[in-house]
Short mmCIF file of C-alpha atoms in Angstrom, two decimals:
data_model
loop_
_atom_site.label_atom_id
_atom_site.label_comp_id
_atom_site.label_asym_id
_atom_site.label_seq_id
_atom_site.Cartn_x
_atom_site.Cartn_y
_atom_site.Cartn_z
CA UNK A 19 295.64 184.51 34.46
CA UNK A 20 297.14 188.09 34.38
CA UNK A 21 295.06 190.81 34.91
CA UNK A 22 293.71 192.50 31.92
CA UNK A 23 294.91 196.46 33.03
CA UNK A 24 293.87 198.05 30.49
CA UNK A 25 293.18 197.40 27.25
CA UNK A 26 294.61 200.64 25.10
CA UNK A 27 298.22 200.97 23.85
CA UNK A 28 299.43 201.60 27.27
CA UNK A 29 298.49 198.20 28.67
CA UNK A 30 302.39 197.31 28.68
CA UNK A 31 303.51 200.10 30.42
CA UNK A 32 300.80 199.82 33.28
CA UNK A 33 301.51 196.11 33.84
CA UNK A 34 305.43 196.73 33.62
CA UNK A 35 305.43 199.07 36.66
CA UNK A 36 303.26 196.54 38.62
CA UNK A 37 305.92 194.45 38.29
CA UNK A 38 308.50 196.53 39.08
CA UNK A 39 306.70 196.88 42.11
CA UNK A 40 306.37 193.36 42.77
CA UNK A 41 310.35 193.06 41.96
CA UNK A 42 310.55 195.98 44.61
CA UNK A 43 308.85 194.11 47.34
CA UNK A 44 311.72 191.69 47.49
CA UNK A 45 314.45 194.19 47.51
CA UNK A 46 312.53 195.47 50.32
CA UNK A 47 312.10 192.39 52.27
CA UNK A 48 315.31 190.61 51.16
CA UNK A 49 317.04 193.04 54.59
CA UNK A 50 315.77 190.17 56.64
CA UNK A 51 316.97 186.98 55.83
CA UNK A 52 320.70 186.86 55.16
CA UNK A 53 322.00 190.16 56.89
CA UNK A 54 320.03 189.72 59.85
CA UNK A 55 318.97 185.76 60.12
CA UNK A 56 322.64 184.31 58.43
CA UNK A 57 325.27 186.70 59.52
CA UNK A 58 324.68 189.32 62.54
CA UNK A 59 321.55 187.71 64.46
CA UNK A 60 322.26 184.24 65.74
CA UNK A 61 325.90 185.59 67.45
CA UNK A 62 324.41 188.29 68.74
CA UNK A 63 321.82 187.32 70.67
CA UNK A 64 323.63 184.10 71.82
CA UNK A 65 326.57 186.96 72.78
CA UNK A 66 323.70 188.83 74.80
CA UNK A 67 322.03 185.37 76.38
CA UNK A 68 325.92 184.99 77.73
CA UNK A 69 325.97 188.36 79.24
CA UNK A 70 322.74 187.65 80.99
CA UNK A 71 324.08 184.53 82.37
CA UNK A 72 327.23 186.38 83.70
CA UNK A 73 325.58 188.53 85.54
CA UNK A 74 323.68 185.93 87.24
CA UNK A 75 326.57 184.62 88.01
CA UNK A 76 327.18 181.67 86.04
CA UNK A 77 331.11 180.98 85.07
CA UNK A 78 330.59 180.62 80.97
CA UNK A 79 334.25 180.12 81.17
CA UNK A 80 334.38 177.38 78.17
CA UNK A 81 334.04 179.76 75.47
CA UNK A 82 331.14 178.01 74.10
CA UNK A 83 328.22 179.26 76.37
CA UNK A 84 327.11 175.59 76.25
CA UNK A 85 328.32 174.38 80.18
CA UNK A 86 327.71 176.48 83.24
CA UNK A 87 326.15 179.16 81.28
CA UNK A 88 322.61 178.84 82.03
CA UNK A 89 319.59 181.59 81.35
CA UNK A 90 315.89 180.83 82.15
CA UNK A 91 312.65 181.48 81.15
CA UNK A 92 309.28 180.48 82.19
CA UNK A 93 310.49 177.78 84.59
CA UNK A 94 312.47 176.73 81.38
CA UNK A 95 316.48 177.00 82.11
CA UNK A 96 318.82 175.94 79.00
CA UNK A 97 322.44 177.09 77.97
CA UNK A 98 323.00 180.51 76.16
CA UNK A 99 324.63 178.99 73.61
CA UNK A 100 321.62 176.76 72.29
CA UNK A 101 319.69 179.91 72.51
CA UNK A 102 319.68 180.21 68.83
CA UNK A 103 318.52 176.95 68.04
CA UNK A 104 315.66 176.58 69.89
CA UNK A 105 314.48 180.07 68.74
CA UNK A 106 314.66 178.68 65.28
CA UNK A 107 312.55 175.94 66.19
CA UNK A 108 309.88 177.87 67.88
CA UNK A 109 310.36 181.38 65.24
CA UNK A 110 309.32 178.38 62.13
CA UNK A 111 306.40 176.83 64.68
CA UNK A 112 305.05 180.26 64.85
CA UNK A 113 304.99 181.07 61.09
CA UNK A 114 303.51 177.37 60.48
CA UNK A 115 300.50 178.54 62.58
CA UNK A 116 300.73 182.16 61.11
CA UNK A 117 300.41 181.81 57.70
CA UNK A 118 297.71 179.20 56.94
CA UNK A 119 295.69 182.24 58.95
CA UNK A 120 297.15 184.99 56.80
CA UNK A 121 296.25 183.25 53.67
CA UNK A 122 292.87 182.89 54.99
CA UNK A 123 292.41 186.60 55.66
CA UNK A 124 293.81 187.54 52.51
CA UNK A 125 291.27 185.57 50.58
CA UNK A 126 288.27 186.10 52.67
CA UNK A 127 288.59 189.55 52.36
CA UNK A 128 289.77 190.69 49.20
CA UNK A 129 292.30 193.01 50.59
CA UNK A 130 295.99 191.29 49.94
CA UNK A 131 297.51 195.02 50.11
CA UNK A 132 296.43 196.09 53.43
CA UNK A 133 297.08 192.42 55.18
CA UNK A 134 300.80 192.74 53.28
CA UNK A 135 301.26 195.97 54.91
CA UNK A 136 300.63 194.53 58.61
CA UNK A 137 303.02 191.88 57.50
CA UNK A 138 305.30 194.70 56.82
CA UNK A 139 304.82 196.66 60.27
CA UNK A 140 305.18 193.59 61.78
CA UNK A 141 308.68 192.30 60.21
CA UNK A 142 310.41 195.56 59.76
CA UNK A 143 309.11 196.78 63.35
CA UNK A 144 310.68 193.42 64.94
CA UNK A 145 313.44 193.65 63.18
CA UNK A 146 314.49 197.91 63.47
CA UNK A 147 313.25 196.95 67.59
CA UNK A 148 316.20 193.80 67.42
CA UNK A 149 318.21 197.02 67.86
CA UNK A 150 316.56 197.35 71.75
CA UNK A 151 317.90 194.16 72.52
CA UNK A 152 321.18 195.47 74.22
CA UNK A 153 323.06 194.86 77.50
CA UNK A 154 321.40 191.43 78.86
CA UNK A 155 318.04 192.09 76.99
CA UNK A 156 318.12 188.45 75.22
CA UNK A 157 314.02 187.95 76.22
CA UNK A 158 313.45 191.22 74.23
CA UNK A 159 315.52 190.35 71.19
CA UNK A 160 313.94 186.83 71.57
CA UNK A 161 310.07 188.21 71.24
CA UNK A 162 311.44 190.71 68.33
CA UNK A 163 313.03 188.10 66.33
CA UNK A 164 309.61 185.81 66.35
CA UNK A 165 307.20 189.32 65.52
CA UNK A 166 309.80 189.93 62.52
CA UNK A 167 310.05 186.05 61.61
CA UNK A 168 306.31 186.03 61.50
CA UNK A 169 305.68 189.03 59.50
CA UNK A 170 308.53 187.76 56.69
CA UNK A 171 306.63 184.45 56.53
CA UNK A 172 303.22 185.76 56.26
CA UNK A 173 304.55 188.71 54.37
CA UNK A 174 305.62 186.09 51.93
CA UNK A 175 302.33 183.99 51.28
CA UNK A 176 300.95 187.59 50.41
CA UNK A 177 303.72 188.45 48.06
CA UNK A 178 303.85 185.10 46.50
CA UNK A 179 300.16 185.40 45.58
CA UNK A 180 300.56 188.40 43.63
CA UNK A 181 302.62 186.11 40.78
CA UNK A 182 299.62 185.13 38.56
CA UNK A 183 298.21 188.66 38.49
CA UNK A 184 301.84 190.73 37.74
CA UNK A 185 302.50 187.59 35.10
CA UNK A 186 301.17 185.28 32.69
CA UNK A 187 302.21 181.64 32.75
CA UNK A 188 304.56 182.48 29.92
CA UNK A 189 305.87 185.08 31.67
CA UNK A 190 306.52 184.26 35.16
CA UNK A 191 309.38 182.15 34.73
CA UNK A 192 310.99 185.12 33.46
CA UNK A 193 309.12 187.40 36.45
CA UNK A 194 309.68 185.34 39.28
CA UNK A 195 313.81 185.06 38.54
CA UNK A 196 314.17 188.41 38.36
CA UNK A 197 312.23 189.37 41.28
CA UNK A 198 314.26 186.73 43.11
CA UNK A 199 317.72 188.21 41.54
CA UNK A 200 316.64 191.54 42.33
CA UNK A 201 316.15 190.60 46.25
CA UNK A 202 319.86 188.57 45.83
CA UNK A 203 321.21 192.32 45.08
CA UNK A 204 319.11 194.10 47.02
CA UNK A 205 320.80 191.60 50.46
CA UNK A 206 323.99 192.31 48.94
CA UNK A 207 324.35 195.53 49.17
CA UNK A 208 322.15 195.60 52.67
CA UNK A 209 325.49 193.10 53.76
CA UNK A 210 328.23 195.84 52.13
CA UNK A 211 326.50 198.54 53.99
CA UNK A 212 326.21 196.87 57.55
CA UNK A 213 329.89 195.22 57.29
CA UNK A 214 331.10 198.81 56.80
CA UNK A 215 329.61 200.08 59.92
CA UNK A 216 330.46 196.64 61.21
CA UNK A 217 333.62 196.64 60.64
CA UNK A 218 334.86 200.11 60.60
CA UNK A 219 332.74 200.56 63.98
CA UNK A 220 335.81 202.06 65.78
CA UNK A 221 335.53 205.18 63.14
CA UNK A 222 332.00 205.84 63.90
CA UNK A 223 332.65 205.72 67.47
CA UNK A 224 330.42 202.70 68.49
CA UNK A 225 331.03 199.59 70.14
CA UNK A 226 331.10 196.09 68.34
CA UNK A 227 327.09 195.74 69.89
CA UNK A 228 325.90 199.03 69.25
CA UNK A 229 327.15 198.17 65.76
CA UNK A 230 325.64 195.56 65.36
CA UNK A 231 322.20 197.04 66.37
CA UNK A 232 322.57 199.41 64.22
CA UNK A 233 322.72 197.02 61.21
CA UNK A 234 319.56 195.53 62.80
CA UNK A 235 317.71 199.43 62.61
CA UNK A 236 319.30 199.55 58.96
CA UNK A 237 317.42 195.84 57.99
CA UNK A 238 314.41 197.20 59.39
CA UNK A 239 314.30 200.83 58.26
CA UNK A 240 315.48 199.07 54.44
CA UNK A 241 312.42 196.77 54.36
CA UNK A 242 309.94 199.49 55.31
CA UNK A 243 310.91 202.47 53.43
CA UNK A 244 311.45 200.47 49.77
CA UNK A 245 307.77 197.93 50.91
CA UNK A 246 306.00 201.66 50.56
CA UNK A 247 306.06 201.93 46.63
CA UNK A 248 304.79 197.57 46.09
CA UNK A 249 301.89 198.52 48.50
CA UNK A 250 300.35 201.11 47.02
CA UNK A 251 300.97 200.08 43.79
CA UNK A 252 299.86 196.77 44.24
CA UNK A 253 296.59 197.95 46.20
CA UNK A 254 294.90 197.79 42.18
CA UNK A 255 295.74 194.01 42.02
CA UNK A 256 293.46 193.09 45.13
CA UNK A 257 290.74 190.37 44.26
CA UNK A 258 288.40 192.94 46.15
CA UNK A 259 288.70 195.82 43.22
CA UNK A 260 288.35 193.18 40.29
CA UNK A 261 284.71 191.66 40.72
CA UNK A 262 284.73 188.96 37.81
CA UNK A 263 287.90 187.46 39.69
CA UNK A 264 285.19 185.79 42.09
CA UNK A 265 287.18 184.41 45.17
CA UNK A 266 286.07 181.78 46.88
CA UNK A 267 286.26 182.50 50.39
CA UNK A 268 286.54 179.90 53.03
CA UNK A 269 285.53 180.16 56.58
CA UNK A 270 288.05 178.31 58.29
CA UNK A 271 291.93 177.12 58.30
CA UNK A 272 290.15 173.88 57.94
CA UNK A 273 288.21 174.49 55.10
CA UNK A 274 291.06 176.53 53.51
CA UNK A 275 293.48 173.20 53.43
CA UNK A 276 290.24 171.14 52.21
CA UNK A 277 289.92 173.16 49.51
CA UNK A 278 293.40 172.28 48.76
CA UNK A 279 293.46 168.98 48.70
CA UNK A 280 290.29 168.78 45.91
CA UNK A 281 293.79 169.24 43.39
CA UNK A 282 295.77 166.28 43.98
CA UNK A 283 298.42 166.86 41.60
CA UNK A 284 299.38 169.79 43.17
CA UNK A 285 299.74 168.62 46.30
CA UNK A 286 301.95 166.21 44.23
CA UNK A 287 304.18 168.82 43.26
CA UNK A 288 304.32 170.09 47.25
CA UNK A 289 305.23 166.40 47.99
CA UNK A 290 308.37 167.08 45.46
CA UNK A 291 309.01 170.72 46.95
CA UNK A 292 309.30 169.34 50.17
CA UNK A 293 311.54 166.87 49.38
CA UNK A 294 314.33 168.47 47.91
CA UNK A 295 313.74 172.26 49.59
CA UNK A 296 314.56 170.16 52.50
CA UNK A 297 317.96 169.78 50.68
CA UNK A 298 318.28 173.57 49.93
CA UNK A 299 317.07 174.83 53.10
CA UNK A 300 319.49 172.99 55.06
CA UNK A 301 322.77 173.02 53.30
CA UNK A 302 321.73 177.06 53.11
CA UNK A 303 321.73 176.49 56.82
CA UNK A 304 324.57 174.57 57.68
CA UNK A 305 327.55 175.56 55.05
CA UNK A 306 328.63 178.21 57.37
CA UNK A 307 328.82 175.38 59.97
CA UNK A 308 330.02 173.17 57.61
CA UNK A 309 332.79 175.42 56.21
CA UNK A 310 334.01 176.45 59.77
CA UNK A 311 334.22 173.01 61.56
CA UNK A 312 334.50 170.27 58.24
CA UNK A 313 336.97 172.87 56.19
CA UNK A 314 338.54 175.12 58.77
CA UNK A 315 337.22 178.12 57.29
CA UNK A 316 337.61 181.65 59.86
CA UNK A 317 334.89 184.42 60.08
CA UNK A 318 337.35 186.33 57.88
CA UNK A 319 336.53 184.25 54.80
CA UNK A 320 332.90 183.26 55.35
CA UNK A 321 331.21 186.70 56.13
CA UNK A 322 332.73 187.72 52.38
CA UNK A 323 331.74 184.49 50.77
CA UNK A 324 328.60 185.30 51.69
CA UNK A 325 328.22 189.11 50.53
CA UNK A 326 329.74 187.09 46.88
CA UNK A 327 326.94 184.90 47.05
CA UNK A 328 324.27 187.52 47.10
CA UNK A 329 325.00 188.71 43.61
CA UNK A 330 326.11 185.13 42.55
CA UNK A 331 322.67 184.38 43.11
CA UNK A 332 321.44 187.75 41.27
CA UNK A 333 322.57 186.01 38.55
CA UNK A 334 321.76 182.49 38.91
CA UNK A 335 317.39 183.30 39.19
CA UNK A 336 318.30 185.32 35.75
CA UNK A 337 320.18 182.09 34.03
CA UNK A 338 317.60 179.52 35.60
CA UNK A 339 314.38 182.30 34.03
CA UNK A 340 316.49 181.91 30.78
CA UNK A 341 317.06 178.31 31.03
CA UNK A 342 312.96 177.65 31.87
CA UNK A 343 312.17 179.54 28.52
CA UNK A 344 314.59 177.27 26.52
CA UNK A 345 313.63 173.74 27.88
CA UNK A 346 310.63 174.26 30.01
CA UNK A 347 309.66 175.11 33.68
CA UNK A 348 309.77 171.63 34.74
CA UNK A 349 313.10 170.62 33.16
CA UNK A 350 315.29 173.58 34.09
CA UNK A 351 313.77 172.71 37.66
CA UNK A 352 315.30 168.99 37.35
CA UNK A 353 318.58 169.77 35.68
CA UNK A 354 319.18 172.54 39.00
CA UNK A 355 318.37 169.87 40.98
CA UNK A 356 321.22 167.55 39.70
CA UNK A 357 323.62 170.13 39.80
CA UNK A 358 322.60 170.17 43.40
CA UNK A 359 323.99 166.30 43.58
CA UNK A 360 326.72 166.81 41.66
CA UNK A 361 328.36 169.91 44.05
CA UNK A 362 327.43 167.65 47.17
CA UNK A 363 329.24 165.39 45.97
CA UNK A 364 332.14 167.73 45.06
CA UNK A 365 331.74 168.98 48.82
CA UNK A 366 332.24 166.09 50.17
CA UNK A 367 335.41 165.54 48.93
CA UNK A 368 337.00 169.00 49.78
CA UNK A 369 339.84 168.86 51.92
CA UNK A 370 340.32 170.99 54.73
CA UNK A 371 342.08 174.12 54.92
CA UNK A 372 340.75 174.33 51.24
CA UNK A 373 339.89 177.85 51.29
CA UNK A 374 339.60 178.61 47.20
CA UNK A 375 337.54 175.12 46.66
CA UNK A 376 335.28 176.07 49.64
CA UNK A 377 334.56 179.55 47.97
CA UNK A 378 334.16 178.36 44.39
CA UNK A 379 331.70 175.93 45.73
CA UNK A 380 329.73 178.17 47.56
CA UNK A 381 328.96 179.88 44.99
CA UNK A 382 328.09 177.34 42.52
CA UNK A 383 325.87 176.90 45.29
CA UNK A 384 324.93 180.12 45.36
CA UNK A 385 323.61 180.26 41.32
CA UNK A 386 321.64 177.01 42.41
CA UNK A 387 319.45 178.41 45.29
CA UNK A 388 317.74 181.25 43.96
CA UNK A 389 316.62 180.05 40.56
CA UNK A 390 315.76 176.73 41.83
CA UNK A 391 313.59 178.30 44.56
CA UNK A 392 312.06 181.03 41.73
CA UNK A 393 310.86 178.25 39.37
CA UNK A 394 309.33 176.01 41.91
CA UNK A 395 306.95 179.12 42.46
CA UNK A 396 306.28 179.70 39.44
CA UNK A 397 305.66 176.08 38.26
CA UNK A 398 303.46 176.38 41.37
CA UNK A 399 301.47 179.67 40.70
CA UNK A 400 300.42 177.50 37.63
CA UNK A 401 298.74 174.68 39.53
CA UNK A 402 296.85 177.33 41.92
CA UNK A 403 293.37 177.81 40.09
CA UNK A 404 292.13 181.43 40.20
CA UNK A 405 290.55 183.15 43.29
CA UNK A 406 292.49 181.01 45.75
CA UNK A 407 295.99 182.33 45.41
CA UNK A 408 296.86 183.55 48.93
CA UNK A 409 295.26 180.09 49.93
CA UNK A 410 296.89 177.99 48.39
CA UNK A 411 300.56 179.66 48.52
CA UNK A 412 300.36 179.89 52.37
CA UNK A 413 299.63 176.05 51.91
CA UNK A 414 303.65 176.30 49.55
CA UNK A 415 305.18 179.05 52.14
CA UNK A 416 304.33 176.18 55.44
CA UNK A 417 306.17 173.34 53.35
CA UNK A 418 308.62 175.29 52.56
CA UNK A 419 309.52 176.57 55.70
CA UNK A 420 308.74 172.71 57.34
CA UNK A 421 312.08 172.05 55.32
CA UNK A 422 313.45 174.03 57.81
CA UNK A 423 312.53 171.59 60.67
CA UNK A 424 312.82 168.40 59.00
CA UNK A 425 316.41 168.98 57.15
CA UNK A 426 318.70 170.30 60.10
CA UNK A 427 317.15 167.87 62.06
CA UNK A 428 318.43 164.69 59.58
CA UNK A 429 321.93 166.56 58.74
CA UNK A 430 322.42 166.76 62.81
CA UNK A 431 321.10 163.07 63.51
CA UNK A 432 323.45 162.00 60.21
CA UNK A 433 326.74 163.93 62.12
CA UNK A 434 325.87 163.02 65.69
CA UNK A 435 326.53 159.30 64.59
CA UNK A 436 329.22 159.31 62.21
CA UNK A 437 331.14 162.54 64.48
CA UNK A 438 331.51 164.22 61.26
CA UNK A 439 329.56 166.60 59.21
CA UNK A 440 331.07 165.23 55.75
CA UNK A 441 328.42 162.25 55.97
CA UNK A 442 325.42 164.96 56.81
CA UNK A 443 326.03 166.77 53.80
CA UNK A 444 326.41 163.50 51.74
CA UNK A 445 322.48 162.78 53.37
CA UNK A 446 321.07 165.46 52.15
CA UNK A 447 321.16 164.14 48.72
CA UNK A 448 318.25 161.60 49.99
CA UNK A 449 316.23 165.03 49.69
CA UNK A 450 317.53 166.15 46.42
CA UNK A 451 317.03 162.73 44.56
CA UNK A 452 313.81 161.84 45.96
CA UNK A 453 312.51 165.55 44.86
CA UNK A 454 313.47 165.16 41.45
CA UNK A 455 311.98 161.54 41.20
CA UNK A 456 308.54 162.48 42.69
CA UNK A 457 308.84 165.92 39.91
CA UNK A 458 309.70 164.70 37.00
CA UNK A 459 306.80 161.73 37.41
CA UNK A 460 304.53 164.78 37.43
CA UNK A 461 301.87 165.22 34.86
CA UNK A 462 302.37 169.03 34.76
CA UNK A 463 299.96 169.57 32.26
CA UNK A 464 297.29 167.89 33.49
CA UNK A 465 297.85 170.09 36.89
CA UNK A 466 298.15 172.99 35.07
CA UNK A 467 294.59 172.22 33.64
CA UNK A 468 292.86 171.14 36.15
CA UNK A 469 293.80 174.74 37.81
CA UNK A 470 292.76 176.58 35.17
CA UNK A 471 289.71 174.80 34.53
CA UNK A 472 288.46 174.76 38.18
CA UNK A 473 285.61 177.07 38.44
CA UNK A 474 284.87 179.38 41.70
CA UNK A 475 282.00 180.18 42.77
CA UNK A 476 281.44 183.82 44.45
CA UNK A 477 280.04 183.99 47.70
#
């Protein structure tokens, strides 16, 4: 339940700039994910990992820092080029430990603000020091990608448990969307800004890396300066200033994921999130991969595509917040999910060299992703009963980023034995289908109740 501000005339206006604040948070932190993670990150480091290599004398002559272009660490000694995807691995093993332990401090000690603001430190610090990482620096860039990783994740749980205090559960269909379409806009014009110093880098007098750093600094310095204004404001929502919101504080990670599993239906509903955010994680993952090597699509095309889909998706949390009003949280959820299956299949079928049919369908994709991910929280944040909201949403932010793990790993098995990636994409609507069967057999309300009606005990 919302948080009763205050109870004269101005009520409204008090609880509408909390959640403007809340909005503001993912404006703030949206400077990490696409700019840095989809477009700048994973060929940059990969591009420094080669350097390295050359000047240990290793040939790298293929072109694809995959043969003869070895770095080491640790005893450990692997190509440049698979870098990136073993950084993945280990950046998502790191928040899986991370932010069980985050929710746990959250909720143990009342304070949601200040452990937020370390999350903050952590992600825009390791993301601003990405811009360190020059020359043959790829260890430093490697430790600064998994500090800022881990404070987005964790920064996330903490974020996400502020829904049910900013909304009520007739408003945060509405409230989550926006806040998601506001972070969409808030990447987009993050992307515009680092693609002009990008790309007009000659002008500035930099060098394509020391451009590309300095989009890193941007990310970083973005996050932090607009995260000041959500954590102060939001400093008022903490369980710790609102006694008869008694929290029930567990003493372990243990206990924590115990406590969870006492509501059965919603891990029901994390059974269905995991299925098909599977799906979305991993085509979000691999259309870049998909376009360039299935479709023939050049750097030219997909770096713009990408900027589009930013405020494609603005749009799309707005429609699916509208759409959840109309038929219901649930529904809106299901009919986004066969859309999903429908533009697979579309994208199977696109021929190569299609370069208007890839576009068009990236962005369809694109008004899918956010609102699909906005209502699954907020269908969520109704199945978390009071006092255990960081708990149990660090319990939604590790399934959701195990989609992460699990999905690549199918849509690469899938290509590796047919030899093509049209067949991997056609896979992922195992996720998608099996998501949407396991939801819609979901007795919501009875979830929804047994939240609400669970009673907490203060310690």
């Amino acid at each position: 339940m919302a948080i009763d501000l205050d109870p004269t005339p101005g009520a409204d206006v008090a609880a509408r700039h909390l959640r403007r604040a809340w909005y503001q948070y993912d404006w703030a932190s949206s400077a990490y994910p696409s700019p840095v993670l989809s477009v700048f990150l994973a060929l940059y480091l990969t591009g420094v990992a080669e350097s390295a290599a050359l000047a240990a004398g290793q040939p790298c002559a293929d072109g694809t820092a995959l043969v003869g272009c070895d770095v080491g660490l640790w005893g450990f000694v692997f190509p440049a080029g698979s870098l990136w995807g073993y950084l993945l691995v280990v950046g998502t093993c790191v928040q899986l430990v991370v932010m069980p332990l985050v929710g746990l401090v959250a909720d143990r000690t009342g304070r949601w603000a200040a452990v937020l603001t370390v999350c903050v430190v952590l992600g825009a610090g390791g993301t601003a020091g990405l811009a360190l990482a020059g020359g043959t620096a790829w260890e430093l860039g490697s430790v600064m990608f998994i500090i800022a990783n881990a404070g987005f994740g964790a920064g996330q749980v903490v974020y996400n448990s502020y829904l049910p205090s900013v909304a009520s559960p007739e408003q945060r269909d509405v409230v989550t969307s926006r806040g998601t379409g506001l972070g969409f806009v808030g990447a987009g014009i993050v992307l515009v800004l680092q693609l002009i110093v990008y790309l007009g880098h000659d002008g500035f007098g930099l060098d394509e890396g020391q451009a590309v750093r300095l989009c890193f600094l941007l990310s970083g310095l973005w996050w932090a300066a607009f995260a000041i204004r959500p954590l102060l404001a939001l400093r008022r929502l903490d369980p710790v200033h609102h006694p008869d919101r008694a929290t029930a504080r567990p003493s372990s990670v243990i206990e924590a994921l115990t406590a969870v599993g006492r509501f059965p239906l919603t891990l029901w509903f994390l059974g269905a999130f995991l299925l098909f955010v599977t799906g979305i994680n991993t085509i979000n993952t691999v259309a870049a991969q998909y376009g360039e090597r299935e479709i023939g699509i050049d750097q030219g095309v997909l770096v713009p595509t990408l900027v589009a889909i930013q405020f494609v998706g603005a749009a799309g949390a707005i429609l699916h917040g509208r759409l959840a009003q109309r038929v219901g949280t649930r529904s809106a959820i299901l009919i986004s999910l066969g859309c999903w299956c429908v533009l697979i299949g579309i994208g199977y079928f696109v021929p190569r060299g299609a370069i208007i049919g890839f576009v068009a369908l990236s962005c369809a994709f694109g008004v899918l992703i956010g609102g699909t991910i906005a209502l699954s929280r907020s269908l969520f944040s109704k199945m978390v009963p009071p006092g255990r909201e960081a708990q149990f949403f660090s319990l939604y932010s590790v399934v959701e980023r195990a989609g992460f793990l699990l999905g690549p790993l199918a849509f690469a098995g899938v290509a590796q034995v047919t030899g093509s990636y049209r067949p991997a994409m056609m896979a992922m609507l195992v996720f998608f289908l099996g998501g949407a069967v396991v939801l819609a057999r979901l007795p919501v309300a009875r979830a929804t109740a047994a939240a609400r009606e669970a009673a907490v005990v203060p310690h």
